[in-house]
Short mmCIF file of C-alpha atoms in Angstrom, two decimals:
data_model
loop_
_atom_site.label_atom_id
_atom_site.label_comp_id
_atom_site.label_asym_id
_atom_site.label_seq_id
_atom_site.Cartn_x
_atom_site.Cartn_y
_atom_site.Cartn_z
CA UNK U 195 -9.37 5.91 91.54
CA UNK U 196 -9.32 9.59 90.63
CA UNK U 197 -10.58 11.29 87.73
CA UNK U 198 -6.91 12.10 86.67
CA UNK U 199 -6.01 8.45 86.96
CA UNK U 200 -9.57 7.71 84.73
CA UNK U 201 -8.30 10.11 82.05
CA UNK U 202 -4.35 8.55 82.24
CA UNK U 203 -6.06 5.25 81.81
CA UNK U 204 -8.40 6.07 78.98
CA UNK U 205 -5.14 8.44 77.46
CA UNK U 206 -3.18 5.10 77.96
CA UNK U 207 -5.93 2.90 76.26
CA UNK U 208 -6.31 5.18 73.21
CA UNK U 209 -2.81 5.34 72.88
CA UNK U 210 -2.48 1.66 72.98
CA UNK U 211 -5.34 1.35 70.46
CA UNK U 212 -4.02 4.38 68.24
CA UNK U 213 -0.33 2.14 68.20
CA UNK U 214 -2.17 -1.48 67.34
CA UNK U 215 -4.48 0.18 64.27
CA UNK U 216 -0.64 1.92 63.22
CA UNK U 217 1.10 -1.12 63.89
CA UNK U 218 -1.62 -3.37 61.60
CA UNK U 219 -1.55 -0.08 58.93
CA UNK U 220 2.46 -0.94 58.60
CA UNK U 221 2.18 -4.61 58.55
CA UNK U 222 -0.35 -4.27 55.46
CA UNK U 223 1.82 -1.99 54.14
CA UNK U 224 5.08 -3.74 54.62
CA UNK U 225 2.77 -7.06 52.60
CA UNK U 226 1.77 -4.41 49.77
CA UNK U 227 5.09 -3.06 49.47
CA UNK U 228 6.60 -6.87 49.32
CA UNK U 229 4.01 -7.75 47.06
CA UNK U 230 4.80 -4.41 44.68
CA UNK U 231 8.70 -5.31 44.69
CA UNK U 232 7.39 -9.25 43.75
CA UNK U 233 5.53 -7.29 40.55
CA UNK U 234 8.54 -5.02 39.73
CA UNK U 235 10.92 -7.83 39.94
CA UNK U 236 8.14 -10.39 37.68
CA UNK U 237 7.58 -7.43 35.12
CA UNK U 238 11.83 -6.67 34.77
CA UNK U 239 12.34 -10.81 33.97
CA UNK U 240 8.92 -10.75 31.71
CA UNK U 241 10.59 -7.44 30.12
CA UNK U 242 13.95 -8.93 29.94
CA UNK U 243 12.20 -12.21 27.29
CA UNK U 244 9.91 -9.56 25.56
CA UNK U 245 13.04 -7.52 24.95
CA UNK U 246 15.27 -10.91 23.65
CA UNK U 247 12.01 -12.22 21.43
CA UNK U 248 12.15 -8.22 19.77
CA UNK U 249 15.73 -8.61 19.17
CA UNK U 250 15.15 -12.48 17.46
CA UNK U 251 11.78 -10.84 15.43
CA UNK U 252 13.78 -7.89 14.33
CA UNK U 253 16.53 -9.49 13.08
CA UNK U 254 14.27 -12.26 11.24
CA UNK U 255 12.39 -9.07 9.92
CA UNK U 256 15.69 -7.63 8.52
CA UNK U 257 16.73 -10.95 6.84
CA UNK U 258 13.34 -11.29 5.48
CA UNK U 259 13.16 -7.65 4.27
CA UNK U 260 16.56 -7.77 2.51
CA UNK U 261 15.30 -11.31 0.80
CA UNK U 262 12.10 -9.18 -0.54
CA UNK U 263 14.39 -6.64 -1.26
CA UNK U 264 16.59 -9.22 -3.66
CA UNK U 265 14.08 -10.26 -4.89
CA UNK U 266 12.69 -7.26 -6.12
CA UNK U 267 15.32 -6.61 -7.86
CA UNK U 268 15.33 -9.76 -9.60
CA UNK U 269 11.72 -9.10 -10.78
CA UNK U 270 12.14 -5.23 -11.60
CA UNK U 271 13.79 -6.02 -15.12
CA UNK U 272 10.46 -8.50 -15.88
CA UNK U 273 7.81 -5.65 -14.74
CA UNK U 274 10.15 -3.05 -17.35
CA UNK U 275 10.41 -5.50 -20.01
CA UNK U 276 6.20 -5.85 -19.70
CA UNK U 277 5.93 -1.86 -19.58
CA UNK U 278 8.07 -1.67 -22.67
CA UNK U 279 6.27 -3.99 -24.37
CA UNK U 280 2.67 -2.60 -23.76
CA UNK U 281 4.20 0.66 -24.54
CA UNK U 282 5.31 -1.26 -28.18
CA UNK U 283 1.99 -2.87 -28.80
CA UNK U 284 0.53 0.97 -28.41
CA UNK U 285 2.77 2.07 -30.93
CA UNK U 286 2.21 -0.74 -33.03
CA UNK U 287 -1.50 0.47 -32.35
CA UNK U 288 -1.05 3.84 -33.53
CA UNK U 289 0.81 2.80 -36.54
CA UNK U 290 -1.62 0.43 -37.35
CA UNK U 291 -4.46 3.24 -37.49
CA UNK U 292 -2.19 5.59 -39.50
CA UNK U 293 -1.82 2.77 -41.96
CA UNK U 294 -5.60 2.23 -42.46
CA UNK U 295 -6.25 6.00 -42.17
CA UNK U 296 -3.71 6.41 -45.34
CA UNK U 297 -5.57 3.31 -47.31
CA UNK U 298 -8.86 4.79 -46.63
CA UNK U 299 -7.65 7.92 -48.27
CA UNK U 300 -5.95 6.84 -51.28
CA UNK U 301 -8.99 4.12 -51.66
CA UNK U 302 -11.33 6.90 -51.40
CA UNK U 303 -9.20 8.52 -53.90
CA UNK U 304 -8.67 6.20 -56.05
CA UNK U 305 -12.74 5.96 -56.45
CA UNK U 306 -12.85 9.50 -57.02
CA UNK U 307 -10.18 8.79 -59.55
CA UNK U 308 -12.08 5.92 -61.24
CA UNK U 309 -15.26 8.69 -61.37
CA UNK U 310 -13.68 10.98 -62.74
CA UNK U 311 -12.40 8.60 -65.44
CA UNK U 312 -15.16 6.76 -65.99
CA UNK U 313 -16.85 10.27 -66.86
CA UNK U 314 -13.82 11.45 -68.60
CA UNK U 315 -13.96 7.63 -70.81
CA UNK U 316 -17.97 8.56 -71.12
CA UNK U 317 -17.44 11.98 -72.33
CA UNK U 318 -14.92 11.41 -74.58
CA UNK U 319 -16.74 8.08 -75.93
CA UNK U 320 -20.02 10.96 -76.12
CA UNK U 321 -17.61 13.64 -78.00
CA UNK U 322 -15.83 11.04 -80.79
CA UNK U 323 -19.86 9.49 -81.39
CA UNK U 324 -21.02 13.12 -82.36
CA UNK U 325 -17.76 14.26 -84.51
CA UNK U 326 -18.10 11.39 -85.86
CA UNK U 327 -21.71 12.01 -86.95
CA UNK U 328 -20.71 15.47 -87.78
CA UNK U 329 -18.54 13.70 -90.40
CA UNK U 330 -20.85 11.37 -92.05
#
């Protein structure tokens, strides 16, 4: 054997080496690749039921919000009726404390009144007692 026919047959058992490790690289990727198209096709079916059970929750959310929603507005006219009747009982309050303000006053006046005449009675009953010493 020659040194050219050396080098063919090492060139020959590279290249048969370089085409196994390529032919073993394709055959792992040909698995992966099967393997990815198992995944896609697992995830669209799994996607597919997720997508049904959002359409069953969102229409069991709509009937449920429009129930709230009824009734709400069956309750609004109870929550107003409370608000106008705090808002009555403040009034009431308010009138309440006017009232007694007002009695106060005209108590407090009516003392002052009573002062006065028990003063004016006392000063009068003081003037008649000395004319009428003046006249005996």
């Amino acid at each position: 054997m020659t040194a050219g026919q050396i080098a063919g047959l090492i060139a020959a058992i590279a290249f048969l080496l370089l085409v196994i490790f390529i032919g073993m690289f394709l055959l792992k990727l040909s698995r992966t690749i099967s393997e990815v198209n198992t995944s896609i096709r697992s995830m669209t079916s799994n996607v597919d039921v997720i997508a049904k059970q959002t359409d069953k929750i969102m229409a069991t959310s709509n009937t449920l919000v429009k129930d709230v929603d009824d009734k709400l507005n069956i309750v609004t006219p109870v929550f107003q009726a409370a608000a106008d009747l705090g808002e009555s009982v403040s009034d009431l309050n308010k009138a309440t404390q006017h009232l007694t303000s007002k009695v106060k006053n005209t108590g407090k006046k009516g003392a002052a009144a009573g002062i006065a005449g028990t003063v004016g009675k006392t000063a009068w009953n003081m003037f008649s007692k000395h004319r009428h010493s003046k006249k005996n």
